[in-house]
PDB file of C-alpha atoms in Angstrom:
ATOM      1  CA  MET H   1      49.571 -25.731  22.396  1.00  0.00           C
ATOM      2  CA  PRO H   2      48.930 -28.830  24.494  1.00  0.00           C
ATOM      3  CA  SER H   3      51.478 -29.245  27.276  1.00  0.00           C
ATOM      4  CA  ASN H   4      52.346 -32.753  26.047  1.00  0.00           C
ATOM      5  CA  VAL H   5      53.850 -31.381  22.803  1.00  0.00           C
ATOM      6  CA  PRO H   6      57.549 -30.576  23.313  1.00  0.00           C
ATOM      7  CA  THR H   7      58.950 -27.292  22.033  1.00  0.00           C
ATOM      8  CA  PHE H   8      60.883 -27.209  18.768  1.00  0.00           C
ATOM      9  CA  ALA H   9      64.030 -26.525  20.778  1.00  0.00           C
ATOM     10  CA  GLU H  10      63.487 -29.712  22.795  1.00  0.00           C
ATOM     11  CA  LEU H  11      62.766 -31.745  19.685  1.00  0.00           C
ATOM     12  CA  LEU H  12      65.766 -30.435  17.757  1.00  0.00           C
ATOM     13  CA  ARG H  13      68.079 -30.879  20.741  1.00  0.00           C
ATOM     14  CA  GLY H  14      66.875 -34.479  20.984  1.00  0.00           C
ATOM     15  CA  ALA H  15      67.420 -35.233  17.294  1.00  0.00           C
ATOM     16  CA  GLN H  16      70.390 -37.473  16.586  1.00  0.00           C
ATOM     17  CA  ARG H  17      70.449 -37.880  12.778  1.00  0.00           C
ATOM     18  CA  SER H  18      67.843 -35.837  10.959  1.00  0.00           C
ATOM     19  CA  ALA H  19      65.105 -33.245  11.208  1.00  0.00           C
ATOM     20  CA  VAL H  20      63.013 -32.584   8.116  1.00  0.00           C
ATOM     21  CA  HIS H  21      60.269 -30.023   7.713  1.00  0.00           C
ATOM     22  CA  LEU H  22      57.595 -29.918   5.009  1.00  0.00           C
ATOM     23  CA  GLU H  23      55.706 -26.647   4.511  1.00  0.00           C
ATOM     24  CA  MET H  24      52.707 -26.619   2.182  1.00  0.00           C
ATOM     25  CA  ARG H  25      50.902 -23.326   2.795  1.00  0.00           C
ATOM     26  CA  ASP H  26      51.207 -20.110   0.795  1.00  0.00           C
ATOM     27  CA  PHE H  27      50.600 -17.946   3.852  1.00  0.00           C
ATOM     28  CA  TYR H  28      51.361 -18.175   7.550  1.00  0.00           C
ATOM     29  CA  ALA H  29      50.188 -15.606  10.083  1.00  0.00           C
ATOM     30  CA  VAL H  30      52.065 -16.716  13.161  1.00  0.00           C
ATOM     31  CA  ASP H  31      52.431 -14.022  15.806  1.00  0.00           C
ATOM     32  CA  TYR H  32      56.211 -14.170  16.062  1.00  0.00           C
ATOM     33  CA  GLU H  33      56.616 -13.189  12.368  1.00  0.00           C
ATOM     34  CA  ARG H  34      54.064 -10.395  12.191  1.00  0.00           C
ATOM     35  CA  GLU H  35      56.431  -7.510  12.952  1.00  0.00           C
ATOM     36  CA  GLU H  36      59.148  -8.781  10.615  1.00  0.00           C
ATOM     37  CA  PHE H  37      56.636  -9.384   7.800  1.00  0.00           C
ATOM     38  CA  ASP H  38      55.224  -5.883   8.209  1.00  0.00           C
ATOM     39  CA  ALA H  39      58.738  -4.411   8.064  1.00  0.00           C
ATOM     40  CA  TRP H  40      59.480  -6.434   4.930  1.00  0.00           C
ATOM     41  CA  ARG H  41      56.254  -5.171   3.338  1.00  0.00           C
ATOM     42  CA  ALA H  42      57.418  -1.624   4.097  1.00  0.00           C
ATOM     43  CA  GLY H  43      60.659  -2.272   2.192  1.00  0.00           C
ATOM     44  CA  PHE H  44      63.091  -3.549   4.842  1.00  0.00           C
ATOM     45  CA  ARG H  45      65.509  -6.256   3.672  1.00  0.00           C
ATOM     46  CA  HIS H  46      68.147  -8.015   5.746  1.00  0.00           C
ATOM     47  CA  ASP H  47      71.712  -7.271   4.704  1.00  0.00           C
ATOM     48  CA  PRO H  48      73.493 -10.615   4.221  1.00  0.00           C
ATOM     49  CA  ASP H  49      76.772  -8.929   5.222  1.00  0.00           C
ATOM     50  CA  ASP H  50      75.369  -7.676   8.550  1.00  0.00           C
ATOM     51  CA  ARG H  51      74.895 -11.034  10.253  1.00  0.00           C
ATOM     52  CA  ALA H  52      74.472  -9.475  13.688  1.00  0.00           C
ATOM     53  CA  SER H  53      71.319  -7.695  12.521  1.00  0.00           C
ATOM     54  CA  TRP H  54      69.461 -10.849  11.488  1.00  0.00           C
ATOM     55  CA  TRP H  55      70.922 -13.649  13.571  1.00  0.00           C
ATOM     56  CA  ARG H  56      68.334 -14.875  16.069  1.00  0.00           C
ATOM     57  CA  PRO H  57      67.825 -17.670  18.621  1.00  0.00           C
ATOM     58  CA  TRP H  58      66.205 -19.988  16.027  1.00  0.00           C
ATOM     59  CA  LEU H  59      69.356 -19.790  13.901  1.00  0.00           C
ATOM     60  CA  ASP H  60      71.504 -20.530  16.956  1.00  0.00           C
ATOM     61  CA  LEU H  61      69.410 -23.646  17.522  1.00  0.00           C
ATOM     62  CA  ILE H  62      69.749 -24.756  13.886  1.00  0.00           C
ATOM     63  CA  GLN H  63      73.499 -24.119  13.906  1.00  0.00           C
ATOM     64  CA  GLU H  64      73.855 -26.040  17.182  1.00  0.00           C
ATOM     65  CA  THR H  65      71.794 -28.945  15.795  1.00  0.00           C
ATOM     66  CA  VAL H  66      73.722 -29.122  12.517  1.00  0.00           C
ATOM     67  CA  GLY H  67      76.972 -28.784  14.467  1.00  0.00           C
ATOM     68  CA  ARG H  68      76.121 -32.027  16.278  1.00  0.00           C
ATOM     69  CA  GLY H  69      75.898 -33.786  12.895  1.00  0.00           C
ATOM     70  CA  VAL H  70      72.102 -33.660  12.502  1.00  0.00           C
ATOM     71  CA  VAL H  71      71.005 -33.006   8.919  1.00  0.00           C
ATOM     72  CA  VAL H  72      68.265 -30.347   8.889  1.00  0.00           C
ATOM     73  CA  ARG H  73      66.254 -30.048   5.672  1.00  0.00           C
ATOM     74  CA  ARG H  74      63.206 -27.930   4.841  1.00  0.00           C
ATOM     75  CA  ALA H  75      61.056 -28.282   1.720  1.00  0.00           C
ATOM     76  CA  ARG H  76      58.417 -25.756   0.733  1.00  0.00           C
ATOM     77  CA  ILE H  77      55.623 -26.474  -1.734  1.00  0.00           C
ATOM     78  CA  VAL H  78      54.470 -23.167  -3.207  1.00  0.00           C
ATOM     79  CA  SER H  79      51.872 -21.933  -5.668  1.00  0.00           C
ATOM     80  CA  GLU H  80      53.155 -19.876  -8.582  1.00  0.00           C
ATOM     81  CA  PRO H  81      53.094 -17.016  -9.032  1.00  0.00           C
ATOM     82  CA  VAL H  82      54.023 -16.973  -5.362  1.00  0.00           C
ATOM     83  CA  SER H  83      52.137 -15.102  -2.668  1.00  0.00           C
ATOM     84  CA  GLU H  84      53.504 -11.985  -1.015  1.00  0.00           C
ATOM     85  CA  TYR H  85      54.218 -14.069   2.079  1.00  0.00           C
ATOM     86  CA  ILE H  86      56.301 -16.584   0.087  1.00  0.00           C
ATOM     87  CA  ARG H  87      58.281 -13.678  -1.383  1.00  0.00           C
ATOM     88  CA  PHE H  88      58.989 -12.612   2.200  1.00  0.00           C
ATOM     89  CA  GLU H  89      60.040 -16.144   3.184  1.00  0.00           C
ATOM     90  CA  HIS H  90      62.240 -16.507   0.133  1.00  0.00           C
ATOM     91  CA  SER H  91      64.013 -13.207   0.794  1.00  0.00           C
ATOM     92  CA  ASP H  92      64.950 -14.291   4.342  1.00  0.00           C
ATOM     93  CA  THR H  93      65.767 -17.951   3.659  1.00  0.00           C
ATOM     94  CA  PHE H  94      69.451 -17.120   3.219  1.00  0.00           C
ATOM     95  CA  THR H  95      69.515 -16.857   7.026  1.00  0.00           C
ATOM     96  CA  ASN H  96      68.379 -20.478   7.418  1.00  0.00           C
ATOM     97  CA  VAL H  97      70.995 -21.584   4.894  1.00  0.00           C
ATOM     98  CA  ALA H  98      73.688 -19.597   6.735  1.00  0.00           C
ATOM     99  CA  ALA H  99      72.805 -21.517   9.906  1.00  0.00           C
ATOM    100  CA  GLY H 100      73.294 -24.848   8.099  1.00  0.00           C
ATOM    101  CA  GLU H 101      69.761 -25.749   7.081  1.00  0.00           C
ATOM    102  CA  GLN H 102      69.217 -27.129   3.587  1.00  0.00           C
ATOM    103  CA  VAL H 103      66.165 -25.608   1.887  1.00  0.00           C
ATOM    104  CA  ARG H 104      64.385 -26.496  -1.338  1.00  0.00           C
ATOM    105  CA  TRP H 105      61.303 -25.147  -3.137  1.00  0.00           C
ATOM    106  CA  LEU H 106      58.780 -27.154  -5.162  1.00  0.00           C
ATOM    107  CA  PRO H 107      56.223 -25.440  -7.391  1.00  0.00           C
ATOM    108  CA  ARG H 108      52.807 -26.861  -6.456  1.00  0.00           C
ATOM    109  CA  ARG H 109      52.104 -27.895 -10.072  1.00  0.00           C
ATOM    110  CA  ARG H 110      55.023 -30.318  -9.826  1.00  0.00           C
ATOM    111  CA  ALA H 111      53.546 -31.912  -6.672  1.00  0.00           C
ATOM    112  CA  SER H 112      50.142 -32.890  -8.089  1.00  0.00           C
ATOM    113  CA  ASP H 113      50.918 -36.597  -8.337  1.00  0.00           C
ATOM    114  CA  LEU H 114      52.555 -36.908  -4.904  1.00  0.00           C
ATOM    115  CA  ALA H 115      50.832 -38.454  -1.889  1.00  0.00           C
ATOM    116  CA  LEU H 116      51.102 -35.754   0.769  1.00  0.00           C
ATOM    117  CA  PRO H 117      49.796 -35.568   4.337  1.00  0.00           C
ATOM    118  CA  GLY H 118      47.126 -33.000   5.112  1.00  0.00           C
ATOM    119  CA  ASN H 119      49.298 -30.805   7.344  1.00  0.00           C
ATOM    120  CA  ASP H 120      52.779 -29.348   7.562  1.00  0.00           C
ATOM    121  CA  PHE H 121      55.089 -31.426   9.726  1.00  0.00           C
ATOM    122  CA  TRP H 122      58.509 -31.978  11.183  1.00  0.00           C
ATOM    123  CA  LEU H 123      59.913 -35.517  11.189  1.00  0.00           C
ATOM    124  CA  PHE H 124      62.700 -36.201  13.692  1.00  0.00           C
ATOM    125  CA  ASP H 125      65.072 -39.139  13.122  1.00  0.00           C
ATOM    126  CA  GLY H 126      62.322 -40.869  11.137  1.00  0.00           C
ATOM    127  CA  SER H 127      60.701 -41.846  14.421  1.00  0.00           C
ATOM    128  CA  LEU H 128      58.581 -38.886  15.573  1.00  0.00           C
ATOM    129  CA  VAL H 129      56.250 -36.586  13.667  1.00  0.00           C
ATOM    130  CA  ARG H 130      55.214 -33.192  14.967  1.00  0.00           C
ATOM    131  CA  TRP H 131      52.233 -31.924  13.008  1.00  0.00           C
ATOM    132  CA  ASN H 132      51.797 -28.175  12.638  1.00  0.00           C
ATOM    133  CA  HIS H 133      48.132 -27.235  12.531  1.00  0.00           C
ATOM    134  CA  PHE H 134      47.004 -23.872  11.164  1.00  0.00           C
ATOM    135  CA  ALA H 135      43.686 -22.060  11.061  1.00  0.00           C
ATOM    136  CA  GLY H 136      42.273 -20.823   7.769  1.00  0.00           C
ATOM    137  CA  ASP H 137      43.719 -17.361   8.401  1.00  0.00           C
ATOM    138  CA  GLY H 138      47.230 -18.805   8.789  1.00  0.00           C
ATOM    139  CA  SER H 139      47.441 -18.501  12.563  1.00  0.00           C
ATOM    140  CA  SER H 140      48.836 -21.387  14.557  1.00  0.00           C
ATOM    141  CA  GLY H 141      46.393 -24.067  15.575  1.00  0.00           C
ATOM    142  CA  GLY H 142      48.962 -25.833  17.747  1.00  0.00           C
ATOM    143  CA  GLY H 143      50.943 -28.999  17.390  1.00  0.00           C
ATOM    144  CA  GLU H 144      50.344 -32.690  17.679  1.00  0.00           C
ATOM    145  CA  MET H 145      52.747 -35.635  17.936  1.00  0.00           C
ATOM    146  CA  SER H 146      52.685 -39.086  16.395  1.00  0.00           C
ATOM    147  CA  THR H 147      54.885 -42.154  16.435  1.00  0.00           C
ATOM    148  CA  ASP H 148      52.420 -44.281  14.459  1.00  0.00           C
ATOM    149  CA  PRO H 149      54.502 -46.359  11.992  1.00  0.00           C
ATOM    150  CA  ALA H 150      52.079 -45.681   9.117  1.00  0.00           C
ATOM    151  CA  VAL H 151      52.276 -41.923   9.763  1.00  0.00           C
ATOM    152  CA  LEU H 152      56.073 -42.030   9.952  1.00  0.00           C
ATOM    153  CA  LYS H 153      56.214 -43.912   6.653  1.00  0.00           C
ATOM    154  CA  LEU H 154      53.821 -41.479   4.939  1.00  0.00           C
ATOM    155  CA  CYS H 155      55.717 -38.412   6.143  1.00  0.00           C
ATOM    156  CA  ALA H 156      59.141 -39.827   5.288  1.00  0.00           C
ATOM    157  CA  SER H 157      58.090 -40.883   1.790  1.00  0.00           C
ATOM    158  CA  ALA H 158      56.234 -37.615   1.147  1.00  0.00           C
ATOM    159  CA  PHE H 159      59.189 -35.523   2.243  1.00  0.00           C
ATOM    160  CA  GLU H 160      61.691 -37.493   0.164  1.00  0.00           C
ATOM    161  CA  ALA H 161      59.450 -37.323  -2.926  1.00  0.00           C
ATOM    162  CA  VAL H 162      59.169 -33.554  -2.549  1.00  0.00           C
ATOM    163  CA  TRP H 163      62.882 -33.170  -1.825  1.00  0.00           C
ATOM    164  CA  GLU H 164      63.844 -35.144  -4.928  1.00  0.00           C
ATOM    165  CA  ARG H 165      61.810 -32.834  -7.207  1.00  0.00           C
ATOM    166  CA  ALA H 166      62.424 -29.563  -5.411  1.00  0.00           C
ATOM    167  CA  VAL H 167      64.840 -26.831  -6.444  1.00  0.00           C
ATOM    168  CA  PRO H 168      67.659 -25.861  -4.050  1.00  0.00           C
ATOM    169  CA  HIS H 169      67.153 -22.422  -2.517  1.00  0.00           C
ATOM    170  CA  GLY H 170      70.048 -20.815  -4.368  1.00  0.00           C
ATOM    171  CA  GLU H 171      68.614 -21.911  -7.720  1.00  0.00           C
ATOM    172  CA  TYR H 172      64.908 -21.210  -7.129  1.00  0.00           C
ATOM    173  CA  LYS H 173      63.713 -18.107  -8.900  1.00  0.00           C
ATOM    174  CA  ILE H 174      60.537 -16.430  -7.654  1.00  0.00           C
ATOM    175  CA  LEU H 175      57.741 -16.196 -10.217  1.00  0.00           C
TER     176      LEU H 175
END
């Protein structure tokens, strides 16, 4: 990742009002999830009652951010029937919700008439976009930042359009 792109921790700690994240891929192959995904494929599931076993630094960061009054929302556009990877994500999303993040799911068929950017992104306080680039195999291709007003407008309107149609995590049933 280029050195001029701040870490997610830096960006979230700098957020004052909102941090929204739009995910549009059916598969991610980022290194830090590989071991957990493999364990899930082998049958491991987190026990919601054993918080100590699944709480991790990312959740501390989300809880800290939400605790400061920042609204953190994540929307995922997914193909149905969902991929194995999305099943994995869905099964662990309760951890994000426990940390204070709001999460919704939008079946891809319901997104066909929405104007969406070409890459996943985070939008912080409506004033900074951090693009997430991925290679065809799902591995991280690094990040990129933008404060271009047209980009901010596109990302904000795309996220809100998805959010409005999406199903809250607790109500979304995997197909």
